[in-house]
Amino acid sequence: MTALTLSTAAASGLRADAIVIGVAKGTRSKSGDLVVAPGAEAVDKAYDGRLAAVLETLGASGAEGEVTKLPAPAGFKAPLVIAVGLGTEPEKDETYDAEALRRAAGVAARTLTGTKKAAFALPLTDAADAGAVAEGVLLGAYSFDVYKQNGRQAKNDAKAKNGKAPLAEAVLLGGKPRDAAYKGALARATAVGEELNRARDLINTPPNDLTPQSFAAIAQTAAKEHGIKVQVLDEKALTKGGYGGILGVGGGSAAAPRLVKLSYTSSKAKKHLAFVGKGITYDSGGISLKPAGHNETMKCDMSGAAAVFAAVVAAARLGLEVNVTGWLALAENMPSGSAVRPGDVLRMYSGKTVEVLNTDAEGRLVLGDALWAASEEKPDAIIDVATLTGAMMLALGSRTFGVMANDDAFRAAVHEAAEEVGEPAWPMPLPEHLRKGMDSQVADIANMGERMGGGLVAGLFLREFVGEDIPWAHLDIAGPAFNEGGPFGYTPKGGTGTAVRTLVRVAELAAAGDLG
C-alpha cells in the first residue's frame, strides 16, 4: 500500500522521482487557454511563468484524466514533472471539487507505477481536499497481480504490476503535518482506501479460491484484528434456522453456503445501521444456466458482500460512534442434481414461501433471508448492496448504481451520500403496479415478475423481507461493481469496490445525527 505523508516543503527542494501538478481548461479569459492549477506556483515560476505555454506546446489541454510529462526545471531535485488534467477551471471564488482532485490523483498514481516517491502539488484549500487527493492516490495505485509470476515474486523483491511495484510513497505538498484536521483527513483516507482495496482483492479473487467458506474465514480474521464481533452460520445452522433462500441457492454446489454476521459497536452510539450484502462467490445461473459469454466475470457477483465487509471494518478502524451490523449472504450458484429447480418452492427465513421461476434470480433469495435476519434486530435503517440485475445496467449504464427505498427521504439521503463521496448513483422508484407480476398460484410470491422494469421488480421483491417501519434502501450495483473496460481516474480494470465509500459516509452521517 502506498505510504502517505503531508509536507509544507518547497517543491524544488524535495527529493522525489516526480512532481505531480494540476492543469485545467481556462474559463476566466476569452481565450480559454490552459491554466496551471494552484499548488504548482513554484514549478511555474521556475519556467518563468511559461509552464502553461510549454504544456500546450506538448499538446496538453487540461482535459480530465489527461497526462503530460516534461523534464523538471533546473534546480529541482525531482527530475520529472507530471501534469494531470483536472477538467474545467472553476469559476472565480470557487475551488476544484473533491472528485476532480480524487480522479487526478488516481490517474497520476497509476501513471507512477514503478516509482518510489512522488510529490503531489495539487490544489489543496483545506483538509478535505488533502483527504480527496490521498484517497485518489491509494485507489489509483491499486493493482492485483498475486496470480501472476511477477506478483508471486513481489513478496520477496517488491515487484508487481508488469514487474513494477505500485507507487511506494506519496507526499502531499501544501498539507499541514501538525494540523489535526489534515492528520484526520489522511487517517480517514487511509482506512477507507485500504478497506476498499481489500474489497477489490476479494472481487478479483477467482472463485476456485474464494468460496463461501473461505470468504467467511477472511471475515473472521479481519473481525478479530479490528475488535468486531463475528458469527458464522454454516449449513447445519442455516438448516436449523430455516434459511431456505440461502440454502436453496447454495444447494447445487459442493461449496456449502454461509451467513456471516459482523457487529461493530460503539459505547457512544445512538443509532444502529444494518448493511446487507449479496455474496454469490460464483454465479453460473444454476439450472437456468447463463448463456456463453456471460459466465466469465461472474466471480464479481459477491461485490455487495465485499462492500459491506469493507465498510464495517472501515467503520471500526475509524471508531465511528454508531453501531454497524454487516450481513454477508454467501453462496455459490451451481447446477447439479441437488440444485434448486425452476418450479421449486422455498420457505424463506421469514416464513414466506417463494416459487422459483428462474434460478438465475438467486441474489434476491439470499438477500431475502439476510434482510429478515437484519430486521429482527430492529435497526434504525437497513441498506442492502447487490449486483442484482442486468436491467439496472440497461437503465443506468456501467458506472452508475440505482438506489431504491421504502422511504423517499431515506433514499434521498443515501443518494446524496453517494454523490458526495464521488460514487455516481441515481434514485429509482418502486412502482406498486409491478408487484402484481410476482403473484404465484402456489406460493406467497414468485422470484420473477414482469420483464420490463426488472431492476425495480427485484427491489419490490426485496421489500417483502424488510421489517415493518424500518427505513430501507437497496443499491443495485450491477453496472459499476466490475469494470470490464480500461482503467479511468482512480478506477482499475476488474473489481472496483463500488458502494464502500457510500456505506461509510452513511455511517458517518448517522454517527453525527445528520442522516435524517
JSON list of N, CA, C and O in Angstrom, two decimals, residues 338-365:
[
{"chain": "A", "resi": 338, "resn": "SER", "atom": "N", "xyz": [-28.49, -31.66, -7.01]},
{"chain": "A", "resi": 338, "resn": "SER", "atom": "CA", "xyz": [-29.08, -31.14, -5.77]},
{"chain": "A", "resi": 338, "resn": "SER", "atom": "C", "xyz": [-29.45, -29.67, -5.87]},
{"chain": "A", "resi": 338, "resn": "SER", "atom": "O", "xyz": [-29.84, -29.05, -4.88]},
{"chain": "A", "resi": 339, "resn": "ALA", "atom": "N", "xyz": [-29.34, -29.11, -7.07]},
{"chain": "A", "resi": 339, "resn": "ALA", "atom": "CA", "xyz": [-29.63, -27.69, -7.25]},
{"chain": "A", "resi": 339, "resn": "ALA", "atom": "C", "xyz": [-31.13, -27.42, -7.22]},
{"chain": "A", "resi": 339, "resn": "ALA", "atom": "O", "xyz": [-31.94, -28.27, -7.59]},
{"chain": "A", "resi": 340, "resn": "VAL", "atom": "N", "xyz": [-31.49, -26.22, -6.79]},
{"chain": "A", "resi": 340, "resn": "VAL", "atom": "CA", "xyz": [-32.89, -25.81, -6.84]},
{"chain": "A", "resi": 340, "resn": "VAL", "atom": "C", "xyz": [-33.32, -25.73, -8.30]},
{"chain": "A", "resi": 340, "resn": "VAL", "atom": "O", "xyz": [-32.53, -25.38, -9.18]},
{"chain": "A", "resi": 341, "resn": "ARG", "atom": "N", "xyz": [-34.59, -26.10, -8.58]},
{"chain": "A", "resi": 341, "resn": "ARG", "atom": "CA", "xyz": [-35.10, -26.16, -9.96]},
{"chain": "A", "resi": 341, "resn": "ARG", "atom": "C", "xyz": [-36.15, -25.09, -10.19]},
{"chain": "A", "resi": 341, "resn": "ARG", "atom": "O", "xyz": [-36.86, -24.71, -9.25]},
{"chain": "A", "resi": 342, "resn": "PRO", "atom": "N", "xyz": [-36.30, -24.62, -11.41]},
{"chain": "A", "resi": 342, "resn": "PRO", "atom": "CA", "xyz": [-37.46, -23.77, -11.73]},
{"chain": "A", "resi": 342, "resn": "PRO", "atom": "C", "xyz": [-38.73, -24.54, -11.42]},
{"chain": "A", "resi": 342, "resn": "PRO", "atom": "O", "xyz": [-38.91, -25.68, -11.85]},
{"chain": "A", "resi": 343, "resn": "GLY", "atom": "N", "xyz": [-39.60, -23.94, -10.65]},
{"chain": "A", "resi": 343, "resn": "GLY", "atom": "CA", "xyz": [-40.83, -24.60, -10.21]},
{"chain": "A", "resi": 343, "resn": "GLY", "atom": "C", "xyz": [-40.78, -25.01, -8.76]},
{"chain": "A", "resi": 343, "resn": "GLY", "atom": "O", "xyz": [-41.84, -25.27, -8.15]},
{"chain": "A", "resi": 344, "resn": "ASP", "atom": "N", "xyz": [-39.58, -25.08, -8.17]},
{"chain": "A", "resi": 344, "resn": "ASP", "atom": "CA", "xyz": [-39.47, -25.40, -6.74]},
{"chain": "A", "resi": 344, "resn": "ASP", "atom": "C", "xyz": [-40.04, -24.26, -5.90]},
{"chain": "A", "resi": 344, "resn": "ASP", "atom": "O", "xyz": [-40.07, -23.10, -6.33]},
{"chain": "A", "resi": 345, "resn": "VAL", "atom": "N", "xyz": [-40.45, -24.59, -4.69]},
{"chain": "A", "resi": 345, "resn": "VAL", "atom": "CA", "xyz": [-40.92, -23.59, -3.73]},
{"chain": "A", "resi": 345, "resn": "VAL", "atom": "C", "xyz": [-40.01, -23.64, -2.50]},
{"chain": "A", "resi": 345, "resn": "VAL", "atom": "O", "xyz": [-39.80, -24.71, -1.91]},
{"chain": "A", "resi": 346, "resn": "LEU", "atom": "N", "xyz": [-39.47, -22.50, -2.13]},
{"chain": "A", "resi": 346, "resn": "LEU", "atom": "CA", "xyz": [-38.59, -22.39, -0.97]},
{"chain": "A", "resi": 346, "resn": "LEU", "atom": "C", "xyz": [-39.31, -21.67, 0.16]},
{"chain": "A", "resi": 346, "resn": "LEU", "atom": "O", "xyz": [-40.04, -20.70, -0.08]},
{"chain": "A", "resi": 347, "resn": "ARG", "atom": "N", "xyz": [-39.09, -22.15, 1.37]},
{"chain": "A", "resi": 347, "resn": "ARG", "atom": "CA", "xyz": [-39.62, -21.43, 2.53]},
{"chain": "A", "resi": 347, "resn": "ARG", "atom": "C", "xyz": [-38.50, -20.58, 3.11]},
{"chain": "A", "resi": 347, "resn": "ARG", "atom": "O", "xyz": [-37.49, -21.09, 3.59]},
{"chain": "A", "resi": 348, "resn": "MET", "atom": "N", "xyz": [-38.67, -19.29, 3.05]},
{"chain": "A", "resi": 348, "resn": "MET", "atom": "CA", "xyz": [-37.63, -18.35, 3.47]},
{"chain": "A", "resi": 348, "resn": "MET", "atom": "C", "xyz": [-37.55, -18.27, 5.00]},
{"chain": "A", "resi": 348, "resn": "MET", "atom": "O", "xyz": [-38.43, -18.76, 5.72]},
{"chain": "A", "resi": 349, "resn": "TYR", "atom": "N", "xyz": [-36.51, -17.62, 5.48]},
{"chain": "A", "resi": 349, "resn": "TYR", "atom": "CA", "xyz": [-36.30, -17.47, 6.93]},
{"chain": "A", "resi": 349, "resn": "TYR", "atom": "C", "xyz": [-37.47, -16.75, 7.57]},
{"chain": "A", "resi": 349, "resn": "TYR", "atom": "O", "xyz": [-37.82, -17.01, 8.72]},
{"chain": "A", "resi": 350, "resn": "SER", "atom": "N", "xyz": [-38.11, -15.85, 6.84]},
{"chain": "A", "resi": 350, "resn": "SER", "atom": "CA", "xyz": [-39.25, -15.10, 7.37]},
{"chain": "A", "resi": 350, "resn": "SER", "atom": "C", "xyz": [-40.50, -15.96, 7.49]},
{"chain": "A", "resi": 350, "resn": "SER", "atom": "O", "xyz": [-41.47, -15.55, 8.13]},
{"chain": "A", "resi": 351, "resn": "GLY", "atom": "N", "xyz": [-40.48, -17.14, 6.87]},
{"chain": "A", "resi": 351, "resn": "GLY", "atom": "CA", "xyz": [-41.66, -18.00, 6.82]},
{"chain": "A", "resi": 351, "resn": "GLY", "atom": "C", "xyz": [-42.43, -17.87, 5.52]},
{"chain": "A", "resi": 351, "resn": "GLY", "atom": "O", "xyz": [-43.26, -18.73, 5.19]},
{"chain": "A", "resi": 352, "resn": "LYS", "atom": "N", "xyz": [-42.15, -16.83, 4.76]},
{"chain": "A", "resi": 352, "resn": "LYS", "atom": "CA", "xyz": [-42.81, -16.62, 3.48]},
{"chain": "A", "resi": 352, "resn": "LYS", "atom": "C", "xyz": [-42.29, -17.63, 2.46]},
{"chain": "A", "resi": 352, "resn": "LYS", "atom": "O", "xyz": [-41.10, -17.98, 2.47]},
{"chain": "A", "resi": 353, "resn": "THR", "atom": "N", "xyz": [-43.17, -18.10, 1.59]},
{"chain": "A", "resi": 353, "resn": "THR", "atom": "CA", "xyz": [-42.75, -19.06, 0.56]},
{"chain": "A", "resi": 353, "resn": "THR", "atom": "C", "xyz": [-42.54, -18.36, -0.77]},
{"chain": "A", "resi": 353, "resn": "THR", "atom": "O", "xyz": [-43.25, -17.41, -1.11]},
{"chain": "A", "resi": 354, "resn": "VAL", "atom": "N", "xyz": [-41.55, -18.86, -1.53]},
{"chain": "A", "resi": 354, "resn": "VAL", "atom": "CA", "xyz": [-41.19, -18.27, -2.82]},
{"chain": "A", "resi": 354, "resn": "VAL", "atom": "C", "xyz": [-41.18, -19.35, -3.88]},
{"chain": "A", "resi": 354, "resn": "VAL", "atom": "O", "xyz": [-40.50, -20.38, -3.74]},
{"chain": "A", "resi": 355, "resn": "GLU", "atom": "N", "xyz": [-41.91, -19.14, -4.96]},
{"chain": "A", "resi": 355, "resn": "GLU", "atom": "CA", "xyz": [-41.83, -20.02, -6.11]},
{"chain": "A", "resi": 355, "resn": "GLU", "atom": "C", "xyz": [-40.66, -19.56, -6.99]},
{"chain": "A", "resi": 355, "resn": "GLU", "atom": "O", "xyz": [-40.61, -18.41, -7.42]},
{"chain": "A", "resi": 356, "resn": "VAL", "atom": "N", "xyz": [-39.73, -20.46, -7.22]},
{"chain": "A", "resi": 356, "resn": "VAL", "atom": "CA", "xyz": [-38.55, -20.14, -8.01]},
{"chain": "A", "resi": 356, "resn": "VAL", "atom": "C", "xyz": [-38.89, -20.36, -9.49]},
{"chain": "A", "resi": 356, "resn": "VAL", "atom": "O", "xyz": [-39.05, -21.51, -9.93]},
{"chain": "A", "resi": 357, "resn": "LEU", "atom": "N", "xyz": [-39.00, -19.30, -10.23]},
{"chain": "A", "resi": 357, "resn": "LEU", "atom": "CA", "xyz": [-39.27, -19.41, -11.66]},
{"chain": "A", "resi": 357, "resn": "LEU", "atom": "C", "xyz": [-38.00, -19.35, -12.49]},
{"chain": "A", "resi": 357, "resn": "LEU", "atom": "O", "xyz": [-37.98, -19.83, -13.63]},
{"chain": "A", "resi": 358, "resn": "ASN", "atom": "N", "xyz": [-36.96, -18.79, -11.92]},
{"chain": "A", "resi": 358, "resn": "ASN", "atom": "CA", "xyz": [-35.68, -18.68, -12.61]},
{"chain": "A", "resi": 358, "resn": "ASN", "atom": "C", "xyz": [-34.58, -18.77, -11.56]},
{"chain": "A", "resi": 358, "resn": "ASN", "atom": "O", "xyz": [-34.51, -17.94, -10.66]},
{"chain": "A", "resi": 359, "resn": "THR", "atom": "N", "xyz": [-33.72, -19.78, -11.67]},
{"chain": "A", "resi": 359, "resn": "THR", "atom": "CA", "xyz": [-32.67, -19.95, -10.67]},
{"chain": "A", "resi": 359, "resn": "THR", "atom": "C", "xyz": [-31.55, -18.94, -10.82]},
{"chain": "A", "resi": 359, "resn": "THR", "atom": "O", "xyz": [-30.68, -18.84, -9.95]},
{"chain": "A", "resi": 360, "resn": "ASP", "atom": "N", "xyz": [-31.56, -18.17, -11.92]},
{"chain": "A", "resi": 360, "resn": "ASP", "atom": "CA", "xyz": [-30.56, -17.11, -12.08]},
{"chain": "A", "resi": 360, "resn": "ASP", "atom": "C", "xyz": [-31.01, -15.81, -11.40]},
{"chain": "A", "resi": 360, "resn": "ASP", "atom": "O", "xyz": [-30.27, -14.83, -11.40]},
{"chain": "A", "resi": 361, "resn": "ALA", "atom": "N", "xyz": [-32.20, -15.82, -10.83]},
{"chain": "A", "resi": 361, "resn": "ALA", "atom": "CA", "xyz": [-32.64, -14.70, -9.99]},
{"chain": "A", "resi": 361, "resn": "ALA", "atom": "C", "xyz": [-32.42, -15.11, -8.54]},
{"chain": "A", "resi": 361, "resn": "ALA", "atom": "O", "xyz": [-33.35, -15.14, -7.73]},
{"chain": "A", "resi": 362, "resn": "GLU", "atom": "N", "xyz": [-31.16, -15.46, -8.26]},
{"chain": "A", "resi": 362, "resn": "GLU", "atom": "CA", "xyz": [-30.81, -16.06, -6.97]},
{"chain": "A", "resi": 362, "resn": "GLU", "atom": "C", "xyz": [-30.42, -15.05, -5.91]},
{"chain": "A", "resi": 362, "resn": "GLU", "atom": "O", "xyz": [-30.56, -15.29, -4.71]},
{"chain": "A", "resi": 363, "resn": "GLY", "atom": "N", "xyz": [-29.90, -13.89, -6.34]},
{"chain": "A", "resi": 363, "resn": "GLY", "atom": "CA", "xyz": [-29.43, -12.91, -5.38]},
{"chain": "A", "resi": 363, "resn": "GLY", "atom": "C", "xyz": [-30.52, -12.44, -4.45]},
{"chain": "A", "resi": 363, "resn": "GLY", "atom": "O", "xyz": [-30.31, -12.27, -3.24]},
{"chain": "A", "resi": 364, "resn": "ARG", "atom": "N", "xyz": [-31.71, -12.25, -4.98]},
{"chain": "A", "resi": 364, "resn": "ARG", "atom": "CA", "xyz": [-32.83, -11.80, -4.16]},
{"chain": "A", "resi": 364, "resn": "ARG", "atom": "C", "xyz": [-33.25, -12.86, -3.13]},
{"chain": "A", "resi": 364, "resn": "ARG", "atom": "O", "xyz": [-33.82, -12.51, -2.10]},
{"chain": "A", "resi": 365, "resn": "LEU", "atom": "N", "xyz": [-32.94, -14.12, -3.42]},
{"chain": "A", "resi": 365, "resn": "LEU", "atom": "CA", "xyz": [-33.29, -15.19, -2.48]},
{"chain": "A", "resi": 365, "resn": "LEU", "atom": "C", "xyz": [-32.37, -15.17, -1.26]},
{"chain": "A", "resi": 365, "resn": "LEU", "atom": "O", "xyz": [-32.83, -15.27, -0.12]}
]
